[in-house]
Amino acid sequence: MDPVVECRAVSRVFTDGAERRVVLDDVSLTVQAGEMLTIVGASGSGKSTLLAALGGLDRDYTGEVRLFGRDLAKEPDPALSRFRGRSVGFVFQSFHLLPHLTAIENVLVPALFGDAIDDAERHAAEALARVGLGGREHDRTEALSGGQRQRVAIARALLAKPPLLLCDEPTGNLDSETAASILALFLELHRAGDTTFVIATHDEHIAEAASRAVVLREGRLQET
Amino acid sequence: MRGASLLRLLGRDVRRDGSALAVAGFGIAAGTAALAFFLALGLGVRKALIGRVFVVDQIELQPKKGADPGMVGLLLGAQTPAIPPATVDALAKVKGVLHVYPKLRFAFPASAKGGKEALGRDVGTSELPGDGIDPALVAPELTPPGVFHDPLEHPGPACVEDKTCAAHQYCEKPSDAALGACSDPVPVLVSPYLVELFDKAIAPAHGLAPIGRSAIEQASKATFVMKVGESVFGRSKTGATRTMKVKIVGLSLRALDLGATLPLPVVRRLNREYAGEASVTAFSSVLVQVSDGGRLAEVVRVGEGLGLEPKDTRARDVAVLITAITALLSLVAAVMLTLAGANIAGTFRTLSLSRRREIALYRALGASQTDVQTWLLALAASIGITGGLSGLLAARLLAAIADWLARTRLPDFPFKPETFFAFPASIALSALGVAVLFALLGAVGPARRSAKVDPARALAGG
Ligand SMILES: Nc1ncnc2c1ncn2[C@@H]1O[C@H](COP(=O)(O)OP(=O)(O)OP(=O)(O)O)[C@@H](O)[C@H]1O
Ligand SMILES: [Mg+2]
C-alpha cells in the first residue's frame, strides 16, 4: 500500500522582490496510514508552509509530494480540488468558520463542492455529536466559545470521513484545559479509526501523545 | 458545481449582502429600462409612421428630373417625359419586386368640390392633381374588390346633359362628342394620408366633422363634382371645360398622397381628350412594391439604368432618421449599462476582497477554481436577470405613463398613434440578454481573480 504522505526533497522558496527566502529546504518525509505525526518547530520555521504543500493548497514547491500515491504537482486543478475535498480534512489554528452560518451549516460546507455526500445532513449532525456539540447544531458560530468553535471546525474536517487530517496548530488559540479536551478528541478519533494525522504544533502534550514527532528547524527536517 | 449547492450559495449571498447586490442591480435595471424604453419607442414610432404615413415596401419612380416640365410646362404644352411599357416590364422582373403599378398622371387641369351629403358642407380644392392606376392591381385591398372600376364598362342611356340621367349619375360627354352616355360617378381612391390630414388639420379648422379612417364609407355616400379642363392655373389648350361626378370608394397607400387616383381607363380617355394620343400610353411614374424594404436599393439601381429616379424618398429618409435616433438613444442606454457593468465590477471587487478568506476556505474544502468562478458569475447573472426584469417592468410602466400623457395632454395631430411604443418579445429578450451580458462583463474580472486566490496565503493570515 502507498504511504499516505510521501515528500521527496521538497523545497519552497518565497521571493519578495530581490529577497529570496528558503522556507523549506530539501524536506523528505513519509507518513504511513494510521500514524499520528506531529511537526514541531519554532515560529517561522515553516510548519504551515509544509502543511500547505502536503494538502495541495500550495504547489509552488520543488521536489515531489505524493498523497496516497498521487503526485499533487501533476493533478489538474479540478481533480486536485475534488480529491482534496474528499481525502484531506483541514483544521486551522484560527478555525476559519463562516460567521454568517450556523454550526451545522459550517460543517456542511465541504458538501457544497464536488460529488454529493449521501445523507450529508445526518453525517454532519453525527460529526457534531462526536465532538460533543450534539444539540448545538443551529447555534450561530458567534455564540460558541473558542473551544466549541474548534470542535465545529473539527466536525467539518470529519464530514467527508477523509483518511488524512492536516491540523495546523489546532490548539494554538485555546487555553490549556480546552486544548487538552481537543487532544483527547484527536486521540479518540485516532484510536477509533484508521485516520492519519499530521499535526503542526507548539503544544508539547500533543507532541508527547503522538506516535511520532519531527522537528523543523530553519526549513530543515529532523526526526527526533 | 451542483445546482442545489449553487442555489444555496446564492441564497446566502442575498441574505448576507442583499443591499450591496441590490445597489449593483439597480444600475443594471436603470440601464435596461432605458434600453428597452428607447428600443420600444423607436419601434413604436416606426410602426406608427411606416405603413400608415410612409410606406417602406414601395417606391415611386419617375423619369429623371430636368426632363419634367411641371404643371406650368404642361399648360404651355410641353411634352411630359413618359415611361414606356417596356420599362414597366423590366422593373417587374427585378428580384424581390411583387408588383409594378404604372401611373398615368392627369395631363389636364382639374378641380373638385362637394361632399355636402357626408360632411355637412361642401369642401373642395381649386387644383386637383390626380393620376390613374390599373384597377386590377388595387382590387385585392378594396372591399368589395370590384368597387374601383371604369363606370363606362356599363354605360347608361345616351344623353346630352346630366338632367336626362338618373339622379346619382351624370352625363359623360367628351368635349368633341355630340352625344354622351349616362355614367355612375367615377370611383376615386385617396391616400390615408389625405384623410388623416383632413381629420386632424382641415376639419377642425373649418368646423367639420372628421371622416375617420374607418368611416370612409361615410364619405363614399358623398359625391364630388370634378371640373376637368380648367383650374386656377388655367385652361387646357384642347377640349372643353366640363364636369364629372366622382365618389371616394376607398383608401389606398397606392393612391396619390395629395390628390385623387382614378381608374386607369378613365384617365386615359381624359388625357386623350385634353392632351392628345401621346399622353395615353406614356406612364408618368411607376409604383414598385417589393417583398421587403431591403430590395429597394436594387430597384432604384435598375431604375436609374432605365432613366428613372425615386419620386419621393420621404419613407426611406424617415426610416433612416428613426433608426438613427433609436441608435443614438440606445447608445445612451449602452453607456448607462456600461456604467452599471463598471458598478458591478466595483461591487464584486469589494465583495471578493472581503471574502478572500472565505473563498480560500472553500478552495481548501474542495472547491475548484471553476467552482468559485461559476458561483460568482452565477451571482452576477442573477443580478443581471433580476435587474433586467425590473428594468423591463419599469420601461413598460414608463411607456404606459408616456402614452397616457400623450393621450390626455397632447393635442390631436395627423397620425397620432394610440401608443408610441411597441414591446415585442424580441425587445424584452434582447434587453434581458444585454442586462445579463453587462452584469457578467462586470463580474468576470473579479471572479477570475477570486478563483486565483492563493488559498495557503489567504488562510495563513490569521
Ligand atoms: N506567502 C509568503 N510570502 C513570503 N514569505 C512567506 C509566505 N508564507 C510564509 N512565509 C515565510 O515563511 C516562513 C515560514 O512561515 P510559516 O507560516 O510556514 O511558519 P510556521 O512554522 O507556521 O510559523 P508559526 O508557528 O508562527 O505558525 C516565515 O518566515 C514567513 O514569513
Ligand atoms: Mg504556522
mmCIF file of N, CA, C and O in Angstrom, chain B residues 374-410:
data_model
loop_
_atom_site.group_PDB
_atom_site.id
_atom_site.type_symbol
_atom_site.label_atom_id
_atom_site.label_comp_id
_atom_site.label_asym_id
_atom_site.label_seq_id
_atom_site.Cartn_x
_atom_site.Cartn_y
_atom_site.Cartn_z
ATOM 1 N N THR B 374 -17.806 29.906 -11.227
ATOM 2 C CA THR B 374 -19.205 29.618 -11.526
ATOM 3 C C THR B 374 -20.111 30.313 -10.517
ATOM 4 O O THR B 374 -21.105 30.948 -10.870
ATOM 5 N N TRP B 375 -19.728 30.187 -9.267
ATOM 6 C CA TRP B 375 -20.531 30.785 -8.202
ATOM 7 C C TRP B 375 -20.641 32.299 -8.392
ATOM 8 O O TRP B 375 -21.743 32.858 -8.421
ATOM 9 N N LEU B 376 -19.499 32.974 -8.565
ATOM 10 C CA LEU B 376 -19.533 34.434 -8.656
ATOM 11 C C LEU B 376 -20.217 34.903 -9.940
ATOM 12 O O LEU B 376 -20.966 35.888 -9.932
ATOM 13 N N LEU B 377 -20.006 34.168 -11.043
ATOM 14 C CA LEU B 377 -20.654 34.571 -12.289
ATOM 15 C C LEU B 377 -22.155 34.320 -12.217
ATOM 16 O O LEU B 377 -22.952 35.094 -12.747
ATOM 17 N N ALA B 378 -22.546 33.233 -11.536
ATOM 18 C CA ALA B 378 -23.975 32.967 -11.366
ATOM 19 C C ALA B 378 -24.606 34.084 -10.534
ATOM 20 O O ALA B 378 -25.730 34.518 -10.799
ATOM 21 N N LEU B 379 -23.847 34.552 -9.562
ATOM 22 C CA LEU B 379 -24.346 35.669 -8.743
ATOM 23 C C LEU B 379 -24.554 36.902 -9.624
ATOM 24 O O LEU B 379 -25.592 37.566 -9.567
ATOM 25 N N ALA B 380 -23.560 37.170 -10.491
ATOM 26 C CA ALA B 380 -23.672 38.314 -11.397
ATOM 27 C C ALA B 380 -24.844 38.130 -12.354
ATOM 28 O O ALA B 380 -25.616 39.065 -12.602
ATOM 29 N N ALA B 381 -24.999 36.904 -12.876
ATOM 30 C CA ALA B 381 -26.102 36.645 -13.803
ATOM 31 C C ALA B 381 -27.441 36.851 -13.106
ATOM 32 O O ALA B 381 -28.371 37.406 -13.692
ATOM 33 N N SER B 382 -27.538 36.431 -11.835
ATOM 34 C CA SER B 382 -28.795 36.628 -11.098
ATOM 35 C C SER B 382 -29.087 38.116 -10.959
ATOM 36 O O SER B 382 -30.237 38.546 -11.099
ATOM 37 N N ILE B 383 -28.023 38.887 -10.683
ATOM 38 C CA ILE B 383 -28.215 40.330 -10.584
ATOM 39 C C ILE B 383 -28.681 40.877 -11.929
ATOM 40 O O ILE B 383 -29.599 41.693 -12.007
ATOM 41 N N GLY B 384 -28.039 40.363 -13.009
ATOM 42 C CA GLY B 384 -28.421 40.793 -14.355
ATOM 43 C C GLY B 384 -29.870 40.476 -14.657
ATOM 44 O O GLY B 384 -30.607 41.326 -15.167
ATOM 45 N N ILE B 385 -30.295 39.252 -14.323
ATOM 46 C CA ILE B 385 -31.669 38.843 -14.631
ATOM 47 C C ILE B 385 -32.655 39.661 -13.801
ATOM 48 O O ILE B 385 -33.627 40.214 -14.325
ATOM 49 N N THR B 386 -32.376 39.756 -12.495
ATOM 50 C CA THR B 386 -33.288 40.496 -11.626
ATOM 51 C C THR B 386 -33.339 41.968 -12.041
ATOM 52 O O THR B 386 -34.422 42.548 -12.189
ATOM 53 N N GLY B 387 -32.131 42.558 -12.230
ATOM 54 C CA GLY B 387 -32.079 43.949 -12.662
ATOM 55 C C GLY B 387 -32.752 44.128 -14.008
ATOM 56 O O GLY B 387 -33.515 45.072 -14.207
ATOM 57 N N GLY B 388 -32.486 43.199 -14.928
ATOM 58 C CA GLY B 388 -33.066 43.281 -16.265
ATOM 59 C C GLY B 388 -34.581 43.211 -16.234
ATOM 60 O O GLY B 388 -35.261 44.020 -16.870
ATOM 61 N N LEU B 389 -35.119 42.261 -15.454
ATOM 62 C CA LEU B 389 -36.574 42.126 -15.369
ATOM 63 C C LEU B 389 -37.199 43.378 -14.748
ATOM 64 O O LEU B 389 -38.212 43.881 -15.235
ATOM 65 N N SER B 390 -36.563 43.889 -13.691
ATOM 66 C CA SER B 390 -37.106 45.106 -13.072
ATOM 67 C C SER B 390 -37.049 46.254 -14.067
ATOM 68 O O SER B 390 -37.979 47.066 -14.138
ATOM 69 N N GLY B 391 -35.939 46.299 -14.834
ATOM 70 C CA GLY B 391 -35.798 47.359 -15.827
ATOM 71 C C GLY B 391 -36.880 47.275 -16.884
ATOM 72 O O GLY B 391 -37.467 48.289 -17.276
ATOM 73 N N LEU B 392 -37.174 46.052 -17.341
ATOM 74 C CA LEU B 392 -38.223 45.871 -18.351
ATOM 75 C C LEU B 392 -39.564 46.341 -17.805
ATOM 76 O O LEU B 392 -40.331 47.022 -18.479
ATOM 77 N N LEU B 393 -39.817 45.961 -16.551
ATOM 78 C CA LEU B 393 -41.068 46.351 -15.912
ATOM 79 C C LEU B 393 -41.154 47.873 -15.851
ATOM 80 O O LEU B 393 -42.187 48.475 -16.173
ATOM 81 N N ALA B 394 -40.043 48.493 -15.452
ATOM 82 C CA ALA B 394 -40.011 49.950 -15.347
ATOM 83 C C ALA B 394 -40.235 50.594 -16.713
ATOM 84 O O ALA B 394 -40.966 51.584 -16.832
ATOM 85 N N ALA B 395 -39.615 49.986 -17.765
ATOM 86 C CA ALA B 395 -39.770 50.548 -19.109
ATOM 87 C C ALA B 395 -41.229 50.508 -19.537
ATOM 88 O O ALA B 395 -41.764 51.470 -20.089
ATOM 89 N N ARG B 396 -41.899 49.386 -19.246
ATOM 90 C CA ARG B 396 -43.306 49.272 -19.640
ATOM 91 C C ARG B 396 -44.155 50.282 -18.888
ATOM 92 O O ARG B 396 -45.089 50.871 -19.430
ATOM 93 N N LEU B 397 -43.814 50.450 -17.623
ATOM 94 C CA LEU B 397 -44.550 51.402 -16.797
ATOM 95 C C LEU B 397 -44.366 52.814 -17.344
ATOM 96 O O LEU B 397 -45.333 53.574 -17.519
ATOM 97 N N LEU B 398 -43.117 53.157 -17.639
ATOM 98 C CA LEU B 398 -42.818 54.480 -18.187
ATOM 99 C C LEU B 398 -43.535 54.685 -19.519
ATOM 100 O O LEU B 398 -44.079 55.757 -19.782
ATOM 101 N N ALA B 399 -43.523 53.620 -20.333
ATOM 102 C CA ALA B 399 -44.180 53.718 -21.634
ATOM 103 C C ALA B 399 -45.674 53.964 -21.457
ATOM 104 O O ALA B 399 -46.274 54.793 -22.149
ATOM 105 N N ALA B 400 -46.275 53.239 -20.503
ATOM 106 C CA ALA B 400 -47.709 53.405 -20.256
ATOM 107 C C ALA B 400 -47.998 54.834 -19.805
ATOM 108 O O ALA B 400 -48.974 55.455 -20.252
ATOM 109 N N ILE B 401 -47.133 55.361 -18.944
ATOM 110 C CA ILE B 401 -47.323 56.736 -18.471
ATOM 111 C C ILE B 401 -47.176 57.722 -19.633
ATOM 112 O O ILE B 401 -47.989 58.631 -19.810
ATOM 113 N N ALA B 402 -46.143 57.493 -20.460
ATOM 114 C CA ALA B 402 -45.921 58.387 -21.602
ATOM 115 C C ALA B 402 -47.110 58.346 -22.545
ATOM 116 O O ALA B 402 -47.580 59.394 -23.019
ATOM 117 N N ASP B 403 -47.634 57.154 -22.808
ATOM 118 C CA ASP B 403 -48.798 57.037 -23.688
ATOM 119 C C ASP B 403 -50.005 57.746 -23.100
ATOM 120 O O ASP B 403 -50.766 58.416 -23.801
ATOM 121 N N TRP B 404 -50.157 57.581 -21.787
ATOM 122 C CA TRP B 404 -51.289 58.214 -21.114
ATOM 123 C C TRP B 404 -51.175 59.738 -21.215
ATOM 124 O O TRP B 404 -52.147 60.432 -21.520
ATOM 125 N N LEU B 405 -49.976 60.233 -20.992
ATOM 126 C CA LEU B 405 -49.750 61.678 -21.112
ATOM 127 C C LEU B 405 -50.042 62.144 -22.532
ATOM 128 O O LEU B 405 -50.676 63.183 -22.739
ATOM 129 N N ALA B 406 -49.592 61.347 -23.518
ATOM 130 C CA ALA B 406 -49.824 61.728 -24.909
ATOM 131 C C ALA B 406 -51.310 61.749 -25.211
ATOM 132 O O ALA B 406 -51.804 62.636 -25.905
ATOM 133 N N ARG B 407 -52.024 60.765 -24.659
ATOM 134 C CA ARG B 407 -53.460 60.687 -24.909
ATOM 135 C C ARG B 407 -54.189 61.868 -24.295
ATOM 136 O O ARG B 407 -55.076 62.441 -24.901
ATOM 137 N N THR B 408 -53.813 62.195 -23.054
ATOM 138 C CA THR B 408 -54.604 63.183 -22.324
ATOM 139 C C THR B 408 -54.077 64.598 -22.478
ATOM 140 O O THR B 408 -54.825 65.548 -22.342
ATOM 141 N N ARG B 409 -52.794 64.747 -22.734
ATOM 142 C CA ARG B 409 -52.217 66.093 -22.725
ATOM 143 C C ARG B 409 -51.870 66.637 -24.101
ATOM 144 O O ARG B 409 -51.831 67.846 -24.296
ATOM 145 N N LEU B 410 -51.575 65.751 -25.043
ATOM 146 C CA LEU B 410 -51.161 66.246 -26.362
ATOM 147 C C LEU B 410 -52.390 66.495 -27.220
ATOM 148 O O LEU B 410 -53.349 65.737 -27.172
#
